[in-house]
Coordinates of N, CA and C in Angstrom, one line a residue:
X9 N 124.7 56.8 135.6 CA 124.5 57.3 134.3 C 125.5 58.5 134.0
X10 N 126.3 58.4 133.0 CA 127.3 59.4 132.7 C 126.6 60.6 132.0
X11 N 126.7 61.8 132.6 CA 126.1 63.0 132.1 C 126.9 63.7 131.1
X12 N 128.1 63.2 130.8 CA 128.9 64.0 129.8 C 128.2 64.3 128.5
X13 N 127.5 63.3 127.9 CA 126.9 63.6 126.6 C 125.9 64.8 126.7
X14 N 125.2 64.9 127.8 CA 124.3 66.1 128.0 C 125.1 67.4 128.1
X15 N 126.1 67.4 129.0 CA 126.9 68.6 129.2 C 127.6 69.0 127.9
X16 N 128.1 68.0 127.2 CA 128.8 68.3 125.9 C 127.8 68.8 124.9
X17 N 126.6 68.2 124.8 CA 125.6 68.7 123.8 C 125.2 70.1 124.1
X18 N 125.0 70.4 125.4 CA 124.6 71.8 125.8 C 125.6 72.8 125.5
X19 N 126.9 72.5 125.7 CA 127.9 73.5 125.5 C 128.2 73.7 124.0
X20 N 128.1 72.6 123.2 CA 128.2 72.7 121.7 C 127.0 73.5 121.2
X21 N 125.8 73.2 121.6 CA 124.6 73.9 121.1 C 124.7 75.4 121.6
X22 N 125.1 75.6 122.8 CA 125.2 77.0 123.3 C 126.2 77.9 122.5
X23 N 127.4 77.3 122.3 CA 128.4 78.1 121.6 C 128.0 78.3 120.1
X24 N 127.5 77.3 119.5 CA 127.2 77.5 118.1 C 126.0 78.4 117.9
X25 N 125.0 78.4 118.9 CA 123.9 79.3 118.8 C 124.4 80.7 119.1
X26 N 125.3 80.9 120.0 CA 125.9 82.3 120.2 C 126.5 82.8 118.9
X27 N 127.2 81.9 118.2 CA 127.9 82.4 117.0 C 126.9 82.8 115.9
X28 N 125.9 81.9 115.7 CA 125.0 82.2 114.6 C 123.9 83.3 114.9
X29 N 123.8 83.6 116.2 CA 122.9 84.7 116.6 C 123.3 86.0 116.0
X30 N 124.6 86.3 116.1 CA 125.1 87.5 115.5 C 125.4 87.4 114.0
X31 N 125.9 86.2 113.6 CA 126.2 86.0 112.2 C 124.9 86.0 111.4
X32 N 123.9 85.4 111.9 CA 122.6 85.3 111.2 C 121.9 86.6 111.1
X33 N 121.9 87.4 112.2 CA 121.3 88.7 112.2 C 121.9 89.6 111.2
X34 N 123.3 89.7 111.2 CA 123.9 90.7 110.3 C 123.8 90.2 108.9
X35 N 123.9 88.9 108.6 CA 123.7 88.4 107.3 C 122.3 88.7 106.8
X36 N 121.3 88.4 107.6 CA 119.9 88.6 107.2 C 119.7 90.1 106.9
X37 N 120.2 91.0 107.8 CA 120.0 92.4 107.6 C 120.7 92.9 106.3
X38 N 121.9 92.4 106.0 CA 122.6 92.9 104.8 C 121.9 92.3 103.5
X39 N 121.5 91.1 103.6 CA 120.9 90.5 102.4 C 119.5 91.0 102.1
X40 N 118.8 91.3 103.2 CA 117.4 91.9 103.0 C 117.5 93.2 102.2
X41 N 118.6 93.9 102.3 CA 118.7 95.2 101.6 C 119.4 95.0 100.2
X42 N 119.9 93.8 99.9 CA 120.6 93.6 98.7 C 119.7 93.6 97.5
X43 N 120.2 93.9 96.3 CA 119.4 93.8 95.0 C 118.8 92.4 94.9
X44 N 117.7 92.3 94.1 CA 117.0 91.0 94.0 C 117.9 89.9 93.5
X45 N 118.7 90.1 92.5 CA 119.5 89.0 92.0 C 120.5 88.5 93.0
X46 N 121.2 89.5 93.6 CA 122.2 89.1 94.6 C 121.5 88.4 95.8
X47 N 120.4 88.9 96.2 CA 119.7 88.3 97.3 C 119.3 86.9 97.0
X48 N 118.8 86.6 95.8 CA 118.4 85.3 95.4 C 119.6 84.3 95.4
X49 N 120.7 84.7 94.9 CA 121.9 83.9 94.9 C 122.4 83.6 96.3
X50 N 122.6 84.6 97.1 CA 123.1 84.4 98.4 C 122.1 83.6 99.3
X51 N 120.8 83.8 99.0 CA 119.8 83.1 99.8 C 119.9 81.6 99.6
X52 N 120.1 81.2 98.3 CA 120.3 79.8 98.0 C 121.5 79.2 98.6
X53 N 122.6 80.0 98.6 CA 123.9 79.5 99.1 C 123.8 79.3 100.7
X54 N 123.2 80.3 101.3 CA 123.2 80.3 102.8 C 122.1 79.4 103.3
X55 N 121.1 79.1 102.5 CA 120.1 78.2 103.0 C 120.4 76.7 102.6
X56 N 121.4 76.5 101.8 CA 121.7 75.1 101.3 C 121.8 74.1 102.5
X57 N 122.5 74.4 103.6 CA 122.7 73.4 104.6 C 121.4 72.9 105.2
X58 N 120.3 73.7 105.1 CA 119.0 73.4 105.6 C 118.4 72.2 104.9
X59 N 118.7 72.1 103.6 CA 118.1 71.0 102.8 C 119.0 69.9 102.4
X60 N 120.3 70.1 102.6 CA 121.3 69.0 102.4 C 121.2 68.0 103.5
X61 N 121.4 66.7 103.2 CA 121.5 65.7 104.3 C 122.7 66.1 105.2
X62 N 122.5 66.0 106.5 CA 123.6 66.3 107.5 C 124.9 65.6 107.2
X63 N 124.8 64.3 106.7 CA 126.0 63.6 106.4 C 126.8 64.3 105.2
X64 N 126.1 64.9 104.3 CA 126.7 65.6 103.2 C 127.4 66.8 103.7
X65 N 126.8 67.5 104.7 CA 127.4 68.7 105.3 C 128.7 68.2 106.0
X66 N 128.6 67.1 106.7 CA 129.8 66.6 107.4 C 130.9 66.2 106.5
X67 N 130.5 65.6 105.4 CA 131.5 65.2 104.4 C 132.2 66.5 103.8
X68 N 131.5 67.5 103.5 CA 132.1 68.7 103.0 C 133.0 69.4 104.0
X69 N 132.6 69.4 105.3 CA 133.4 69.9 106.3 C 134.7 69.1 106.4
X70 N 134.7 67.8 106.3 CA 135.9 67.0 106.3 C 136.8 67.3 105.2
X71 N 136.2 67.6 104.0 CA 137.0 68.0 102.8 C 137.7 69.3 103.0
X72 N 137.2 70.1 103.9 CA 137.9 71.4 104.2 C 138.8 71.4 105.4
X73 N 138.3 70.7 106.5 CA 139.0 70.8 107.8 C 139.8 69.6 108.1
X74 N 139.7 68.5 107.3 CA 140.5 67.3 107.6 C 142.0 67.5 107.7
X75 N 142.7 66.7 108.4 CA 144.1 66.9 108.7 C 145.0 66.8 107.4
X76 N 144.4 66.3 106.3 CA 145.1 66.2 105.1 C 144.7 67.2 104.1
X77 N 143.8 68.1 104.5 CA 143.2 69.2 103.6 C 144.0 70.5 104.0
X78 N 144.0 71.4 103.0 CA 144.8 72.6 103.2 C 144.6 73.3 104.6
X79 N 143.3 73.6 104.9 CA 143.1 74.4 106.2 C 143.5 73.5 107.4
X80 N 143.0 72.3 107.4 CA 143.3 71.4 108.5 C 144.8 71.1 108.6
X81 N 145.5 70.9 107.5 CA 146.9 70.7 107.5 C 147.7 71.9 108.0
X82 N 147.2 73.1 107.7 CA 147.8 74.4 108.1 C 147.7 74.5 109.6
X83 N 146.6 74.3 110.2 CA 146.4 74.4 111.7 C 147.2 73.3 112.4
X84 N 147.3 72.1 111.8 CA 148.1 71.0 112.4 C 149.6 71.3 112.4
X85 N 150.1 71.9 111.3 CA 151.5 72.1 111.2 C 151.9 73.4 112.0
X86 N 151.1 74.4 112.0 CA 151.5 75.7 112.7 C 151.2 75.6 114.2
X87 N 150.1 75.1 114.6 CA 149.6 75.1 116.0 C 149.5 73.8 116.6
X88 N 149.7 72.7 115.8 CA 149.6 71.4 116.4 C 148.1 71.1 116.8
X89 N 147.2 71.7 116.2 CA 145.7 71.6 116.5 C 145.0 70.8 115.4
X90 N 144.3 69.8 115.8 CA 143.4 69.1 114.8 C 142.1 69.7 114.9
X91 N 141.5 69.9 113.7 CA 140.2 70.6 113.6 C 139.1 69.5 113.5
X92 N 139.4 68.3 113.6 CA 138.4 67.2 113.6 C 138.7 66.3 114.7
X93 N 137.6 65.5 115.1 CA 137.7 64.5 116.1 C 138.0 65.0 117.5
X94 N 137.5 66.2 117.8 CA 137.6 66.8 119.1 C 136.1 67.3 119.5
X95 N 135.9 67.5 120.7 CA 134.5 67.9 121.1 C 134.1 69.2 120.4
X96 N 135.1 70.2 120.3 CA 134.8 71.4 119.7 C 134.7 71.4 118.2
X97 N 135.1 70.3 117.6 CA 134.9 70.1 116.1 C 133.4 70.1 115.8
X98 N 132.6 69.6 116.7 CA 131.2 69.5 116.5 C 130.6 70.9 116.3
X99 N 131.3 71.9 116.9 CA 130.7 73.3 116.8 C 130.7 73.7 115.3
X100 N 131.7 73.3 114.6 CA 131.7 73.6 113.1 C 130.5 73.1 112.4
X101 N 130.2 71.8 112.8 CA 129.1 71.1 112.2 C 127.8 71.8 112.5
X102 N 127.5 72.0 113.8 CA 126.3 72.5 114.3 C 126.1 74.0 113.8
X103 N 127.2 74.7 113.8 CA 127.1 76.1 113.3 C 126.6 76.2 111.9
X104 N 127.1 75.3 111.0 CA 126.7 75.3 109.6 C 125.3 74.8 109.5
X105 N 124.9 73.8 110.2 CA 123.6 73.2 110.1 C 122.5 74.1 110.6
X106 N 122.7 74.9 111.7 CA 121.7 75.7 112.3 C 121.7 77.1 111.7
X107 N 122.7 77.5 111.0 CA 122.8 78.9 110.5 C 121.5 79.3 109.7
X108 N 121.1 78.4 108.8 CA 119.9 78.8 107.9 C 118.7 79.1 108.7
X109 N 118.5 78.4 109.9 CA 117.3 78.6 110.7 C 117.3 80.0 111.2
X110 N 118.4 80.5 111.7 CA 118.5 81.8 112.3 C 118.5 82.8 111.2
X111 N 119.2 82.6 110.1 CA 119.2 83.5 109.0 C 117.8 83.8 108.4
X112 N 117.1 82.7 108.1 CA 115.8 82.9 107.4 C 114.8 83.5 108.4
X113 N 114.8 83.1 109.6 CA 113.9 83.7 110.6 C 114.2 85.2 110.8
X114 N 115.4 85.6 110.9 CA 115.8 87.0 111.1 C 115.5 87.8 109.9
X115 N 115.7 87.2 108.7 CA 115.5 87.9 107.5 C 114.0 88.2 107.3
X116 N 113.1 87.2 107.6 CA 111.7 87.4 107.6 C 111.3 88.5 108.5
X117 N 111.9 88.5 109.7 CA 111.5 89.6 110.7 C 111.9 91.0 110.2
X118 N 113.1 91.1 109.5 CA 113.6 92.3 109.0 C 112.7 92.8 107.8
X119 N 112.3 91.9 107.0 CA 111.5 92.2 105.8 C 110.1 92.7 106.2
X120 N 109.7 92.2 107.4 CA 108.3 92.6 107.9 C 108.4 94.0 108.7
X121 N 109.6 94.5 108.9 CA 109.8 95.7 109.7 C 109.2 96.9 109.0
X122 N 108.6 97.8 109.7 CA 108.0 99.0 109.1 C 109.1 100.0 108.9
X123 N 109.6 100.2 107.7 CA 110.7 101.1 107.4 C 110.4 102.5 107.7
X124 N 109.2 102.9 107.8 CA 108.8 104.3 108.2 C 109.4 104.6 109.6
X125 N 109.5 103.6 110.4 CA 110.1 103.9 111.8 C 111.6 104.3 111.6
X126 N 112.3 103.6 110.8 CA 113.7 103.9 110.5 C 113.8 105.3 109.9
X127 N 113.0 105.6 108.9 CA 113.0 106.9 108.3 C 112.7 108.0 109.2
X128 N 111.8 107.8 110.2 CA 111.4 108.8 111.2 C 112.7 109.0 112.1
X129 N 113.4 107.9 112.4 CA 114.6 108.1 113.2 C 115.6 108.9 112.5
X130 N 115.8 108.7 111.2 CA 116.8 109.5 110.5 C 116.5 110.9 110.4
X131 N 115.2 111.2 110.3 CA 114.8 112.7 110.3 C 115.1 113.3 111.6
X132 N 115.1 112.5 112.7 CA 115.4 113.1 114.0 C 117.0 113.1 114.3
X133 N 117.7 112.7 113.3 CA 119.2 112.8 113.4 C 119.8 111.6 114.0
X134 N 119.1 110.5 114.1 CA 119.6 109.3 114.8 C 120.5 108.6 113.8
X135 N 121.6 108.0 114.3 CA 122.6 107.3 113.5 C 122.0 105.9 113.1
X136 N 122.5 105.3 112.0 CA 122.1 104.0 111.5 C 122.3 102.9 112.6
X137 N 123.4 103.1 113.3 CA 123.7 102.1 114.4 C 122.7 102.2 115.5
X138 N 122.3 103.4 115.9 CA 121.3 103.6 116.9 C 120.0 103.0 116.5
X139 N 119.6 103.3 115.2 CA 118.4 102.8 114.7 C 118.3 101.3 114.6
X140 N 119.5 100.7 114.3 CA 119.5 99.3 114.1 C 119.3 98.6 115.5
X141 N 120.1 99.0 116.5 CA 120.0 98.4 117.8 C 118.9 98.8 118.7
X142 N 118.4 100.0 118.6 CA 117.4 100.6 119.5 C 116.0 100.6 118.9
X143 N 115.9 100.5 117.5 CA 114.5 100.5 116.9 C 114.3 99.2 116.1
X144 N 115.2 98.9 115.2 CA 114.9 97.7 114.4 C 115.0 96.4 115.1
X145 N 116.0 96.2 115.9 CA 116.1 94.9 116.7 C 115.0 94.7 117.7
X146 N 114.6 95.7 118.5 CA 113.5 95.6 119.4 C 112.2 95.2 118.7
X147 N 112.0 95.9 117.5 CA 110.8 95.6 116.8 C 110.7 94.2 116.2
X148 N 111.9 93.6 115.9 CA 112.0 92.3 115.3 C 112.4 91.2 116.4
X149 N 112.4 91.6 117.6 CA 112.9 90.7 118.6 C 112.2 89.3 118.7
X150 N 110.9 89.3 118.6 CA 110.2 88.1 118.7 C 110.6 87.0 117.7
X151 N 110.7 87.5 116.4 CA 111.1 86.6 115.4 C 112.6 86.2 115.6
X152 N 113.4 87.1 116.0 CA 114.8 86.7 116.2 C 115.0 85.7 117.4
X153 N 114.2 86.0 118.4 CA 114.3 85.0 119.6 C 113.8 83.6 119.2
X154 N 112.7 83.6 118.4 CA 112.2 82.3 117.9 C 113.2 81.6 117.1
X155 N 113.9 82.3 116.2 CA 114.9 81.7 115.4 C 116.1 81.2 116.3
X156 N 116.4 81.9 117.3 CA 117.5 81.5 118.2 C 117.1 80.2 119.0
X157 N 115.9 80.2 119.5 CA 115.5 79.0 120.2 C 115.4 77.8 119.3
X158 N 114.9 77.9 118.1 CA 114.8 76.8 117.2 C 116.2 76.3 116.8
X159 N 117.1 77.3 116.6 CA 118.5 76.9 116.2 C 119.2 76.1 117.3
X160 N 118.9 76.6 118.6 CA 119.5 75.9 119.7 C 119.0 74.4 119.8
X161 N 117.7 74.3 119.6 CA 117.1 72.9 119.6 C 117.7 72.0 118.5
X162 N 117.8 72.6 117.4 CA 118.4 71.8 116.2 C 119.8 71.4 116.5
X163 N 120.6 72.4 117.1 CA 122.0 72.0 117.4 C 122.1 71.0 118.5
X164 N 121.2 71.0 119.4 CA 121.2 70.0 120.5 C 120.9 68.6 120.0
X165 N 120.1 68.5 118.9 CA 119.8 67.1 118.4 C 120.6 66.8 117.1
X166 N 121.5 67.6 116.7 CA 122.3 67.3 115.5 C 123.1 66.0 115.6
X167 N 123.1 65.2 114.6 CA 123.8 63.9 114.6 C 124.7 63.7 113.4
X168 N 124.1 63.8 112.2 CA 124.8 63.4 111.0 C 126.2 64.1 110.8
X169 N 126.2 65.4 110.7 CA 127.4 66.1 110.5 C 128.3 66.0 111.7
X170 N 127.8 66.0 112.9 CA 128.6 65.9 114.1 C 129.3 64.6 114.2
X171 N 128.6 63.5 113.9 CA 129.3 62.2 114.0 C 130.4 62.1 113.0
X172 N 130.3 62.7 111.9 CA 131.4 62.6 110.9 C 132.6 63.4 111.2
X173 N 132.4 64.6 111.8 CA 133.5 65.5 112.0 C 134.1 65.4 113.4
X174 N 133.3 64.9 114.4 CA 133.7 64.8 115.7 C 133.8 63.4 116.2
X175 N 133.1 62.5 115.5 CA 133.1 61.1 115.9 C 132.4 60.8 117.2
X176 N 132.7 59.6 117.8 CA 132.2 59.3 119.1 C 133.3 58.7 120.0
X177 N 133.6 59.4 121.0 CA 134.6 59.0 122.0 C 134.0 59.3 123.4
X178 N 133.6 58.2 124.2 CA 133.0 58.5 125.5 C 133.9 59.4 126.4
X179 N 133.2 60.4 127.0 CA 134.0 61.3 127.8 C 134.8 62.4 127.1
X180 N 134.7 62.4 125.8 CA 135.5 63.3 125.0 C 134.7 64.0 123.9
X181 N 134.0 63.3 123.1 CA 133.3 63.9 122.0 C 131.8 63.4 122.0
X182 N 131.4 62.6 122.9 CA 130.1 62.0 122.9 C 129.0 63.1 123.1
X183 N 127.9 63.1 122.3 CA 126.8 63.9 122.5 C 125.6 63.0 122.7
X184 N 124.4 63.7 123.0 CA 123.2 62.9 123.2 C 122.9 62.0 122.0
X185 N 122.9 62.6 120.8 CA 122.6 61.9 119.6 C 123.5 60.7 119.3
X186 N 124.8 61.0 119.4 CA 125.8 59.9 119.1 C 125.7 58.9 120.2
X187 N 125.4 59.2 121.4 CA 125.3 58.3 122.5 C 124.2 57.3 122.3
X188 N 123.0 57.9 121.9 CA 121.9 57.1 121.6 C 122.2 56.0 120.5
X189 N 122.9 56.5 119.5 CA 123.2 55.5 118.4 C 124.1 54.4 118.9
X190 N 125.1 54.8 119.6 CA 126.1 53.8 120.1 C 125.5 52.8 121.1
X191 N 124.6 53.3 122.0 CA 123.9 52.4 122.9 C 123.0 51.5 122.1
X192 N 122.4 52.0 121.1 CA 121.5 51.1 120.2 C 122.3 50.0 119.6
X193 N 123.5 50.4 119.1 CA 124.4 49.4 118.4 C 124.9 48.3 119.4
X194 N 125.0 48.7 120.7 CA 125.5 47.7 121.7 C 124.3 47.1 122.4
X195 N 123.1 47.2 121.9 CA 121.9 46.6 122.5 C 121.6 47.0 123.9
X196 N 122.0 48.2 124.3 CA 121.6 48.8 125.6 C 120.4 49.7 125.4
X197 N 119.3 49.0 125.1 CA 118.1 49.8 124.8 C 117.5 50.6 126.0
X198 N 117.7 50.1 127.2 CA 117.2 50.8 128.4 C 117.8 52.1 128.5
X199 N 119.2 52.2 128.5 CA 119.9 53.4 128.6 C 119.6 54.3 127.5
X200 N 119.6 53.8 126.3 CA 119.3 54.6 125.1 C 118.0 55.3 125.2
X201 N 117.0 54.5 125.7 CA 115.6 55.1 125.8 C 115.6 56.2 126.9
X202 N 116.4 56.1 127.9 CA 116.5 57.2 128.9 C 117.0 58.5 128.2
X203 N 118.0 58.3 127.4 CA 118.6 59.5 126.7 C 117.5 60.1 125.7
X204 N 116.8 59.2 125.1 CA 115.8 59.6 124.1 C 114.7 60.4 124.9
X205 N 114.3 59.9 126.0 CA 113.3 60.6 126.8 C 113.8 62.0 127.3
X206 N 115.0 62.0 127.7 CA 115.6 63.3 128.1 C 115.7 64.3 126.9
X207 N 116.1 63.8 125.8 CA 116.1 64.7 124.6 C 114.7 65.2 124.2
X208 N 113.8 64.3 124.3 CA 112.4 64.7 124.0 C 111.9 65.7 125.0
X209 N 112.2 65.6 126.3 CA 111.8 66.5 127.3 C 112.4 67.9 127.0
X210 N 113.7 68.0 126.7 CA 114.3 69.3 126.4 C 113.7 69.9 125.1
X211 N 113.4 69.1 124.1 CA 112.8 69.5 122.9 C 111.4 70.1 123.1
X212 N 110.7 69.4 124.0 CA 109.3 69.9 124.3 C 109.3 71.3 125.0
X213 N 110.3 71.4 125.9 CA 110.4 72.8 126.5 C 110.8 73.8 125.5
X214 N 111.7 73.5 124.6 CA 112.1 74.4 123.6 C 110.9 74.8 122.7
X215 N 110.1 73.8 122.3 CA 109.0 74.1 121.4 C 107.9 74.9 122.1
X216 N 107.7 74.7 123.4 CA 106.8 75.5 124.1 C 107.3 77.0 124.2
X217 N 108.6 77.1 124.3 CA 109.1 78.5 124.3 C 108.9 79.2 123.0
X218 N 109.1 78.4 121.9 CA 108.9 79.0 120.5 C 107.4 79.4 120.4
X219 N 106.5 78.5 120.8 CA 105.1 78.8 120.7 C 104.7 80.0 121.5
X220 N 105.3 80.2 122.6 CA 105.0 81.4 123.4 C 105.5 82.6 122.7
X221 N 106.7 82.6 122.1 CA 107.2 83.7 121.4 C 106.3 84.0 120.2
X222 N 105.9 83.0 119.5 CA 105.0 83.2 118.3 C 103.7 83.8 118.7
X223 N 103.2 83.4 119.9 CA 101.9 83.9 120.4 C 102.0 85.4 120.7
X224 N 103.2 85.7 121.3 CA 103.4 87.1 121.7 C 103.5 88.0 120.4
X225 N 104.2 87.4 119.4 CA 104.4 88.2 118.2 C 103.0 88.4 117.5
X226 N 102.2 87.4 117.5 CA 100.8 87.5 116.9 C 100.0 88.4 117.6
X227 N 100.0 88.4 118.9 CA 99.3 89.3 119.8 C 99.7 90.7 119.6
X228 N 101.0 90.9 119.4 CA 101.6 92.3 119.2 C 101.1 92.8 117.9
X229 N 101.0 92.0 116.8 CA 100.5 92.5 115.5 C 99.1 92.8 115.6
X230 N 98.3 92.0 116.4 CA 96.9 92.3 116.5 C 96.6 93.6 117.2
X231 N 97.4 93.9 118.2 CA 97.2 95.1 119.0 C 97.6 96.3 118.1
X232 N 98.7 96.2 117.3 CA 99.0 97.3 116.4 C 98.0 97.6 115.3
X233 N 97.4 96.4 114.9 CA 96.3 96.6 113.9 C 95.1 97.2 114.4

């Protein structure tokens, strides 16, 4: 059994989750403090990939990053680098697809934060940076961690956008999801079922982790109440 699809899926999911962890937190924090109209518009734009079909997301990425499109053509002519049909092309797809999960979870955590804690910190002369990293983030960590874990699980199972922008090449761009589809197409149901079971096992572990985080957050609120 070739383990490349698992290794490739894990590194793609890991890198994209690392990216959206910081991008999602800072976007959520900034938008949570924005005026209502601006918040509403930005919220719709940033959440759009969550409701769009993954194939539509993949198509839009191809329209931007394809070798005959301005950005893709620029990278190809200047650096000789194709932004599509490589293993790391899938990072673009997974990052866009999972960003709304991290953003919305982090924004909910920030909106539930007790601002009197931040105000108390300011009266003590603490900087906004210190308050953000040492007070706000620790208080919201359960929600942020839950969003991170969910985003990683979603990235691990992403298929539609990934297959369009990275394709399927054994040993180069194959992921668990694209491998299952290709094995099904070639009537190799036994091997496809093994990959399905492996993916289900990983997803079950992730969901258990999310439930544990949610339970801790609920218990924490009960103790404070």
